PDB file of C-alpha atoms in Angstrom:
ATOM      1  CA  ALA A   1       1.205  -2.464  16.770  1.00 70.00           C
ATOM      2  CA  GLN A   2       2.298  -0.382  13.847  1.00 80.00           C
ATOM      3  CA  SER A   3       0.602   2.838  12.777  1.00 89.00           C
ATOM      4  CA  VAL A   4       1.241   5.657  10.341  1.00 94.00           C
ATOM      5  CA  THR A   5      -0.022   9.196  10.528  1.00 95.00           C
ATOM      6  CA  GLN A   6       0.228  11.572   7.632  1.00 96.00           C
ATOM      7  CA  LEU A   7      -0.393  15.204   8.612  1.00 93.00           C
ATOM      8  CA  GLY A   8      -2.485  16.948   5.954  1.00 91.00           C
ATOM      9  CA  SER A   9      -4.688  15.070   3.478  1.00 93.00           C
ATOM     10  CA  HIS A  10      -4.034  17.854   0.936  1.00 96.00           C
ATOM     11  CA  VAL A  11      -0.895  20.015   0.333  1.00 97.00           C
ATOM     12  CA  SER A  12      -0.714  22.661  -2.342  1.00 97.00           C
ATOM     13  CA  VAL A  13       2.569  24.335  -3.466  1.00 97.00           C
ATOM     14  CA  SER A  14       3.622  26.539  -6.308  1.00 97.00           C
ATOM     15  CA  GLU A  15       5.830  25.219  -9.021  1.00 97.00           C
ATOM     16  CA  GLY A  16       9.414  25.624  -7.903  1.00 97.00           C
ATOM     17  CA  ALA A  17       8.600  25.765  -4.190  1.00 97.00           C
ATOM     18  CA  LEU A  18       9.700  23.376  -1.471  1.00 97.00           C
ATOM     19  CA  VAL A  19       7.613  20.241  -0.998  1.00 98.00           C
ATOM     20  CA  LEU A  20       7.225  18.919   2.522  1.00 98.00           C
ATOM     21  CA  LEU A  21       4.996  15.979   3.249  1.00 98.00           C
ATOM     22  CA  ARG A  22       4.824  14.894   6.882  1.00 97.00           C
ATOM     23  CA  CYS A  23       4.765  11.343   8.242  1.00 97.00           C
ATOM     24  CA  ASN A  24       4.888  10.030  11.762  1.00 96.00           C
ATOM     25  CA  TYR A  25       4.897   6.306  12.699  1.00 93.00           C
ATOM     26  CA  SER A  26       4.701   4.068  15.663  1.00 88.00           C
ATOM     27  CA  SER A  27       6.345   0.655  15.859  1.00 80.00           C
ATOM     28  CA  SER A  28       7.328  -1.615  18.629  1.00 71.00           C
ATOM     29  CA  VAL A  29      10.511  -2.698  16.892  1.00 73.00           C
ATOM     30  CA  PRO A  30      12.963  -0.937  14.577  1.00 73.00           C
ATOM     31  CA  PRO A  31      10.833  -0.213  11.507  1.00 83.00           C
ATOM     32  CA  TYR A  32      11.463  -0.072   7.788  1.00 90.00           C
ATOM     33  CA  LEU A  33       9.908   2.998   6.278  1.00 93.00           C
ATOM     34  CA  PHE A  34       8.734   3.712   2.742  1.00 95.00           C
ATOM     35  CA  TRP A  35       7.142   6.388   0.684  1.00 97.00           C
ATOM     36  CA  TYR A  36       4.974   5.296  -2.279  1.00 97.00           C
ATOM     37  CA  VAL A  37       3.546   7.555  -4.987  1.00 96.00           C
ATOM     38  CA  GLN A  38       0.271   7.000  -6.867  1.00 93.00           C
ATOM     39  CA  TYR A  39      -0.185   8.998 -10.104  1.00 91.00           C
ATOM     40  CA  PRO A  40      -3.708   9.349 -11.444  1.00 86.00           C
ATOM     41  CA  ASN A  41      -5.085   6.086 -12.863  1.00 82.00           C
ATOM     42  CA  GLN A  42      -1.807   4.261 -12.010  1.00 86.00           C
ATOM     43  CA  GLY A  43      -0.734   1.736  -9.365  1.00 88.00           C
ATOM     44  CA  LEU A  44       1.372   2.624  -6.387  1.00 93.00           C
ATOM     45  CA  GLN A  45       5.112   2.680  -6.979  1.00 93.00           C
ATOM     46  CA  LEU A  46       8.041   2.964  -4.675  1.00 94.00           C
ATOM     47  CA  LEU A  47       9.560   6.398  -4.219  1.00 96.00           C
ATOM     48  CA  LEU A  48      12.141   5.529  -1.591  1.00 95.00           C
ATOM     49  CA  LYS A  49      12.834   3.353   1.400  1.00 93.00           C
ATOM     50  CA  TYR A  50      14.750   3.408   4.731  1.00 91.00           C
ATOM     51  CA  THR A  51      16.010   0.162   6.096  1.00 86.00           C
ATOM     52  CA  THR A  52      19.241   0.711   8.054  1.00 82.00           C
ATOM     53  CA  GLY A  53      22.263   2.902   7.850  1.00 82.00           C
ATOM     54  CA  ALA A  54      22.144   6.521   6.597  1.00 84.00           C
ATOM     55  CA  THR A  55      19.132   8.291   7.868  1.00 88.00           C
ATOM     56  CA  LEU A  56      18.834  10.592   4.895  1.00 94.00           C
ATOM     57  CA  VAL A  57      17.473   8.581   2.010  1.00 94.00           C
ATOM     58  CA  LYS A  58      17.344   9.741  -1.619  1.00 95.00           C
ATOM     59  CA  GLY A  59      14.711   8.431  -3.994  1.00 94.00           C
ATOM     60  CA  ILE A  60      13.443   8.935  -7.526  1.00 93.00           C
ATOM     61  CA  ASN A  61      12.544  12.296  -9.086  1.00 93.00           C
ATOM     62  CA  GLY A  62      14.522  14.350  -6.698  1.00 95.00           C
ATOM     63  CA  PHE A  63      12.641  13.325  -3.507  1.00 97.00           C
ATOM     64  CA  GLU A  64      14.341  12.559  -0.225  1.00 97.00           C
ATOM     65  CA  ALA A  65      13.300  11.663   3.305  1.00 97.00           C
ATOM     66  CA  GLU A  66      14.989  11.711   6.706  1.00 94.00           C
ATOM     67  CA  PHE A  67      14.438   9.155   9.390  1.00 93.00           C
ATOM     68  CA  LYS A  68      14.389  10.755  12.822  1.00 92.00           C
ATOM     69  CA  LYS A  69      14.069   8.149  15.501  1.00 89.00           C
ATOM     70  CA  SER A  70      13.728  10.557  18.343  1.00 90.00           C
ATOM     71  CA  GLU A  71      10.783  12.239  16.640  1.00 92.00           C
ATOM     72  CA  THR A  72       9.375   9.005  15.106  1.00 92.00           C
ATOM     73  CA  SER A  73       9.154  10.886  11.801  1.00 94.00           C
ATOM     74  CA  PHE A  74       9.974  10.192   8.162  1.00 96.00           C
ATOM     75  CA  HIS A  75       9.031  13.423   6.325  1.00 97.00           C
ATOM     76  CA  LEU A  76       9.317  13.586   2.541  1.00 98.00           C
ATOM     77  CA  THR A  77      10.870  16.641   0.896  1.00 98.00           C
ATOM     78  CA  LYS A  78      11.789  17.953  -2.518  1.00 98.00           C
ATOM     79  CA  PRO A  79      13.508  21.282  -2.916  1.00 97.00           C
ATOM     80  CA  SER A  80      11.665  22.396  -6.053  1.00 97.00           C
ATOM     81  CA  ALA A  81       8.249  21.192  -7.059  1.00 97.00           C
ATOM     82  CA  HIS A  82       7.461  20.315 -10.638  1.00 96.00           C
ATOM     83  CA  MET A  83       4.006  20.072 -12.207  1.00 96.00           C
ATOM     84  CA  SER A  84       4.542  16.379 -12.804  1.00 95.00           C
ATOM     85  CA  ASP A  85       4.845  15.796  -9.057  1.00 97.00           C
ATOM     86  CA  ALA A  86       1.083  16.180  -8.587  1.00 96.00           C
ATOM     87  CA  ALA A  87      -0.024  12.876  -7.118  1.00 96.00           C
ATOM     88  CA  GLU A  88      -1.078  11.018  -4.018  1.00 96.00           C
ATOM     89  CA  TYR A  89       1.808  10.138  -1.620  1.00 98.00           C
ATOM     90  CA  PHE A  90       1.627   7.337   0.914  1.00 97.00           C
ATOM     91  CA  CYS A  91       3.938   6.763   3.871  1.00 97.00           C
ATOM     92  CA  ALA A  92       4.247   3.171   4.985  1.00 94.00           C
ATOM     93  CA  VAL A  93       5.921   1.239   7.816  1.00 91.00           C
ATOM     94  CA  SER A  94       6.923  -2.351   7.816  1.00 86.00           C
ATOM     95  CA  ASP A  95       8.062  -4.561  10.688  1.00 77.00           C
ATOM     96  CA  ARG A  96       8.075  -8.191  11.615  1.00 75.00           C
ATOM     97  CA  GLY A  97       4.743  -9.302  12.966  1.00 69.00           C
ATOM     98  CA  ARG A  98       4.197 -11.904  15.632  1.00 69.00           C
ATOM     99  CA  THR A  99       3.322 -14.507  13.055  1.00 70.00           C
ATOM    100  CA  GLY A 100       6.522 -14.026  11.122  1.00 69.00           C
ATOM    101  CA  GLY A 101       7.258 -12.210   7.898  1.00 71.00           C
ATOM    102  CA  PHE A 102       6.997  -8.435   7.363  1.00 79.00           C
ATOM    103  CA  LYS A 103       3.593  -6.636   7.435  1.00 83.00           C
ATOM    104  CA  THR A 104       3.335  -3.239   5.709  1.00 88.00           C
ATOM    105  CA  ILE A 105       0.892  -0.654   6.931  1.00 90.00           C
ATOM    106  CA  PHE A 106       0.050   2.526   5.005  1.00 94.00           C
ATOM    107  CA  GLY A 107      -0.954   6.020   6.080  1.00 95.00           C
ATOM    108  CA  ALA A 108      -4.139   7.645   4.767  1.00 95.00           C
ATOM    109  CA  GLY A 109      -2.201   9.558   2.051  1.00 96.00           C
ATOM    110  CA  THR A 110      -1.464  13.164   1.110  1.00 97.00           C
ATOM    111  CA  ARG A 111      -2.561  14.588  -2.185  1.00 96.00           C
ATOM    112  CA  LEU A 112      -0.081  17.045  -3.565  1.00 97.00           C
ATOM    113  CA  PHE A 113      -1.254  19.779  -5.831  1.00 97.00           C
ATOM    114  CA  VAL A 114       1.251  21.912  -7.743  1.00 97.00           C
ATOM    115  CA  LYS A 115       0.187  25.330  -9.047  1.00 96.00           C
ATOM    116  CA  ALA A 116       1.702  26.905 -12.068  1.00 93.00           C
TER     117      ALA A 116
ATOM    118  CA  GLY B   1       4.782 -11.059 -16.971  1.00 53.00           C
ATOM    119  CA  ALA B   2       6.963  -8.110 -15.856  1.00 78.00           C
ATOM    120  CA  GLY B   3       4.557  -6.893 -13.103  1.00 93.00           C
ATOM    121  CA  VAL B   4       1.786  -7.839 -10.793  1.00 96.00           C
ATOM    122  CA  SER B   5      -1.345  -8.605 -12.731  1.00 96.00           C
ATOM    123  CA  GLN B   6      -4.861  -8.361 -11.309  1.00 97.00           C
ATOM    124  CA  SER B   7      -8.126  -9.404 -12.931  1.00 97.00           C
ATOM    125  CA  PRO B   8     -10.758  -8.396 -13.472  1.00 97.00           C
ATOM    126  CA  ARG B   9      -9.942  -4.733 -13.747  1.00 96.00           C
ATOM    127  CA  TYR B  10     -13.516  -3.791 -12.920  1.00 97.00           C
ATOM    128  CA  LYS B  11     -16.247  -5.868 -11.336  1.00 98.00           C
ATOM    129  CA  VAL B  12     -19.899  -4.924 -10.753  1.00 98.00           C
ATOM    130  CA  ALA B  13     -21.850  -7.245  -8.433  1.00 98.00           C
ATOM    131  CA  LYS B  14     -25.334  -7.216  -7.185  1.00 97.00           C
ATOM    132  CA  ARG B  15     -25.708  -7.244  -3.423  1.00 97.00           C
ATOM    133  CA  GLY B  16     -25.587 -10.834  -2.143  1.00 97.00           C
ATOM    134  CA  GLN B  17     -23.494 -12.202  -5.042  1.00 98.00           C
ATOM    135  CA  ASP B  18     -20.138 -13.872  -4.482  1.00 98.00           C
ATOM    136  CA  VAL B  19     -17.015 -12.499  -6.269  1.00 98.00           C
ATOM    137  CA  ALA B  20     -13.492 -13.778  -6.841  1.00 98.00           C
ATOM    138  CA  LEU B  21     -10.596 -11.479  -7.519  1.00 98.00           C
ATOM    139  CA  ARG B  22      -7.348 -12.799  -9.007  1.00 98.00           C
ATOM    140  CA  CYS B  23      -3.740 -11.753  -8.470  1.00 98.00           C
ATOM    141  CA  ASP B  24      -0.758 -12.933 -10.493  1.00 97.00           C
ATOM    142  CA  PRO B  25       2.368 -11.831  -8.623  1.00 97.00           C
ATOM    143  CA  ILE B  26       5.780 -11.260 -10.066  1.00 96.00           C
ATOM    144  CA  SER B  27       7.380 -14.714 -10.709  1.00 94.00           C
ATOM    145  CA  GLY B  28       9.553 -15.719  -7.784  1.00 92.00           C
ATOM    146  CA  HIS B  29       8.114 -13.259  -5.243  1.00 94.00           C
ATOM    147  CA  VAL B  30       7.651 -14.936  -1.938  1.00 92.00           C
ATOM    148  CA  SER B  31       5.340 -12.588  -0.248  1.00 93.00           C
ATOM    149  CA  LEU B  32       1.875 -11.542  -1.418  1.00 95.00           C
ATOM    150  CA  PHE B  33      -0.432  -8.951   0.109  1.00 95.00           C
ATOM    151  CA  TRP B  34      -3.999  -7.907  -0.301  1.00 97.00           C
ATOM    152  CA  TYR B  35      -5.210  -4.386   0.546  1.00 97.00           C
ATOM    153  CA  GLN B  36      -8.534  -2.605   0.316  1.00 97.00           C
ATOM    154  CA  GLN B  37      -8.522   1.080  -0.785  1.00 95.00           C
ATOM    155  CA  ALA B  38     -11.665   3.108  -0.351  1.00 93.00           C
ATOM    156  CA  LEU B  39     -12.007   6.371  -2.307  1.00 87.00           C
ATOM    157  CA  GLY B  40      -9.700   9.029  -0.950  1.00 84.00           C
ATOM    158  CA  GLN B  41      -8.097   6.688   1.570  1.00 88.00           C
ATOM    159  CA  GLY B  42      -4.843   4.793   1.961  1.00 92.00           C
ATOM    160  CA  PRO B  43      -4.569   1.020   1.356  1.00 95.00           C
ATOM    161  CA  GLU B  44      -5.992  -0.897   4.322  1.00 95.00           C
ATOM    162  CA  PHE B  45      -4.237  -4.148   5.100  1.00 93.00           C
ATOM    163  CA  LEU B  46      -6.330  -7.292   4.597  1.00 95.00           C
ATOM    164  CA  THR B  47      -4.035 -10.313   4.582  1.00 94.00           C
ATOM    165  CA  TYR B  48      -0.666 -11.575   3.505  1.00 92.00           C
ATOM    166  CA  PHE B  49       1.058 -14.817   2.443  1.00 93.00           C
ATOM    167  CA  GLN B  50       4.581 -16.033   2.593  1.00 92.00           C
ATOM    168  CA  ASN B  51       4.671 -18.652  -0.158  1.00 93.00           C
ATOM    169  CA  GLU B  52       1.450 -20.682   0.404  1.00 95.00           C
ATOM    170  CA  ALA B  53       1.234 -19.905   4.161  1.00 94.00           C
ATOM    171  CA  GLN B  54      -1.236 -17.185   5.166  1.00 94.00           C
ATOM    172  CA  LEU B  55       0.751 -15.548   7.934  1.00 91.00           C
ATOM    173  CA  ASP B  56      -1.772 -12.773   8.915  1.00 90.00           C
ATOM    174  CA  LYS B  57      -5.397 -12.360   8.090  1.00 92.00           C
ATOM    175  CA  SER B  58      -6.215  -9.888  10.815  1.00 90.00           C
ATOM    176  CA  GLY B  59      -7.393  -7.263   8.383  1.00 92.00           C
ATOM    177  CA  LEU B  60     -10.132  -9.285   6.775  1.00 95.00           C
ATOM    178  CA  PRO B  61     -13.302  -7.345   7.690  1.00 94.00           C
ATOM    179  CA  SER B  62     -15.575 -10.338   8.163  1.00 94.00           C
ATOM    180  CA  ASP B  63     -15.813 -14.022   7.684  1.00 95.00           C
ATOM    181  CA  ARG B  64     -17.299 -13.248   4.216  1.00 97.00           C
ATOM    182  CA  PHE B  65     -13.774 -12.489   3.053  1.00 98.00           C
ATOM    183  CA  PHE B  66     -11.495 -15.362   2.234  1.00 97.00           C
ATOM    184  CA  ALA B  67      -8.048 -15.463   0.563  1.00 98.00           C
ATOM    185  CA  GLU B  68      -5.980 -18.378  -0.682  1.00 97.00           C
ATOM    186  CA  ARG B  69      -2.596 -18.964  -2.408  1.00 97.00           C
ATOM    187  CA  PRO B  70      -2.547 -22.768  -2.716  1.00 96.00           C
ATOM    188  CA  GLU B  71       0.665 -23.173  -4.765  1.00 93.00           C
ATOM    189  CA  GLY B  72       2.548 -20.186  -3.502  1.00 92.00           C
ATOM    190  CA  SER B  73       2.051 -18.093  -6.635  1.00 94.00           C
ATOM    191  CA  VAL B  74      -1.408 -16.997  -7.834  1.00 97.00           C
ATOM    192  CA  SER B  75      -3.798 -15.783  -5.125  1.00 98.00           C
ATOM    193  CA  THR B  76      -7.570 -15.363  -5.097  1.00 98.00           C
ATOM    194  CA  LEU B  77      -9.565 -13.057  -2.795  1.00 98.00           C
ATOM    195  CA  LYS B  78     -13.145 -14.218  -2.477  1.00 98.00           C
ATOM    196  CA  ILE B  79     -15.940 -12.214  -1.017  1.00 98.00           C
ATOM    197  CA  GLN B  80     -19.236 -13.966  -0.280  1.00 98.00           C
ATOM    198  CA  ARG B  81     -22.590 -12.372  -0.141  1.00 98.00           C
ATOM    199  CA  THR B  82     -21.225  -8.978  -1.170  1.00 98.00           C
ATOM    200  CA  GLN B  83     -22.516  -5.810   0.602  1.00 97.00           C
ATOM    201  CA  GLN B  84     -22.426  -2.226  -0.563  1.00 96.00           C
ATOM    202  CA  GLU B  85     -19.739  -1.382   1.937  1.00 95.00           C
ATOM    203  CA  ASP B  86     -17.434  -3.895   0.140  1.00 97.00           C
ATOM    204  CA  SER B  87     -17.271  -1.409  -2.749  1.00 97.00           C
ATOM    205  CA  ALA B  88     -13.588  -0.346  -3.054  1.00 97.00           C
ATOM    206  CA  VAL B  89     -10.437  -0.945  -5.021  1.00 96.00           C
ATOM    207  CA  TYR B  90      -8.700  -4.225  -4.065  1.00 98.00           C
ATOM    208  CA  LEU B  91      -4.941  -4.020  -4.485  1.00 97.00           C
ATOM    209  CA  CYS B  92      -2.573  -6.901  -4.616  1.00 97.00           C
ATOM    210  CA  ALA B  93       1.175  -6.511  -4.044  1.00 96.00           C
ATOM    211  CA  SER B  94       4.083  -8.887  -4.039  1.00 95.00           C
ATOM    212  CA  SER B  95       7.638  -8.639  -2.726  1.00 92.00           C
ATOM    213  CA  LEU B  96      10.749 -10.583  -3.474  1.00 90.00           C
ATOM    214  CA  SER B  97      11.352 -12.047  -0.057  1.00 82.00           C
ATOM    215  CA  GLY B  98       9.806 -12.280   3.373  1.00 68.00           C
ATOM    216  CA  ASP B  99      11.855  -9.399   4.794  1.00 73.00           C
ATOM    217  CA  ASN B 100      11.694  -5.672   4.158  1.00 76.00           C
ATOM    218  CA  SER B 101      11.628  -5.820   0.342  1.00 84.00           C
ATOM    219  CA  PRO B 102       9.504  -3.041  -1.165  1.00 88.00           C
ATOM    220  CA  LEU B 103       6.051  -3.935  -2.441  1.00 91.00           C
ATOM    221  CA  HIS B 104       5.172  -4.150  -6.196  1.00 94.00           C
ATOM    222  CA  PHE B 105       1.598  -3.313  -6.779  1.00 95.00           C
ATOM    223  CA  GLY B 106      -0.897  -4.296  -9.401  1.00 95.00           C
ATOM    224  CA  ASN B 107      -3.351  -1.765 -10.794  1.00 93.00           C
ATOM    225  CA  GLY B 108      -6.106  -3.147  -8.625  1.00 95.00           C
ATOM    226  CA  THR B 109      -9.653  -4.450  -9.142  1.00 97.00           C
ATOM    227  CA  ARG B 110     -12.465  -1.820  -8.660  1.00 97.00           C
ATOM    228  CA  LEU B 111     -15.427  -3.572  -7.157  1.00 98.00           C
ATOM    229  CA  THR B 112     -18.774  -1.899  -7.206  1.00 98.00           C
ATOM    230  CA  VAL B 113     -21.672  -3.532  -5.307  1.00 97.00           C
ATOM    231  CA  THR B 114     -25.099  -2.339  -6.446  1.00 96.00           C
TER     232      THR B 114
END
């Protein structure tokens, strides 16, 4: 069965500092991996995704994530945080379930705070 | 419309009442998902459809929860005899195909059971 673990429910960084949000997953088959972002009072939106091919994936707003199969990780990074990055970030894994189709499971989320 | 639409945006129900939550997915999207999001938590999977077929309902918390998508587009999540623990935001998402397409989320329905 799939599962997603996000290390740290809250992360606080200074503006301009590196952002690192951690995600580990488990899946019985090759997974598809996603990061979603939820800004205050808004719905979840896709930040980036890994399906196949290049393991370093670039997303919107300068974020990127690297798929490391040996570590079952898909950590999200951004070189320089901006105040507008303050939001809740969710890691998600999707793979084909026994009943067919793809089922997406989410982690508990990490809230990012950016200090001026 | 351009995005996933959910209604109502807010719902207050007295304990024991039945509620129905509606989701209009993006036109042409094959897959539709329902999630429950408690305060400060990630979305918890409830059920999903591929067209009109409900492929997985393993996340529905009890037999009081029921979802349908009879014509493969609009979906309704029904909760019978609501309890206080049902209070949460219910999110609907759709995706273009039944593979690894990303999910497009609605803004959710916030259900409060008093």
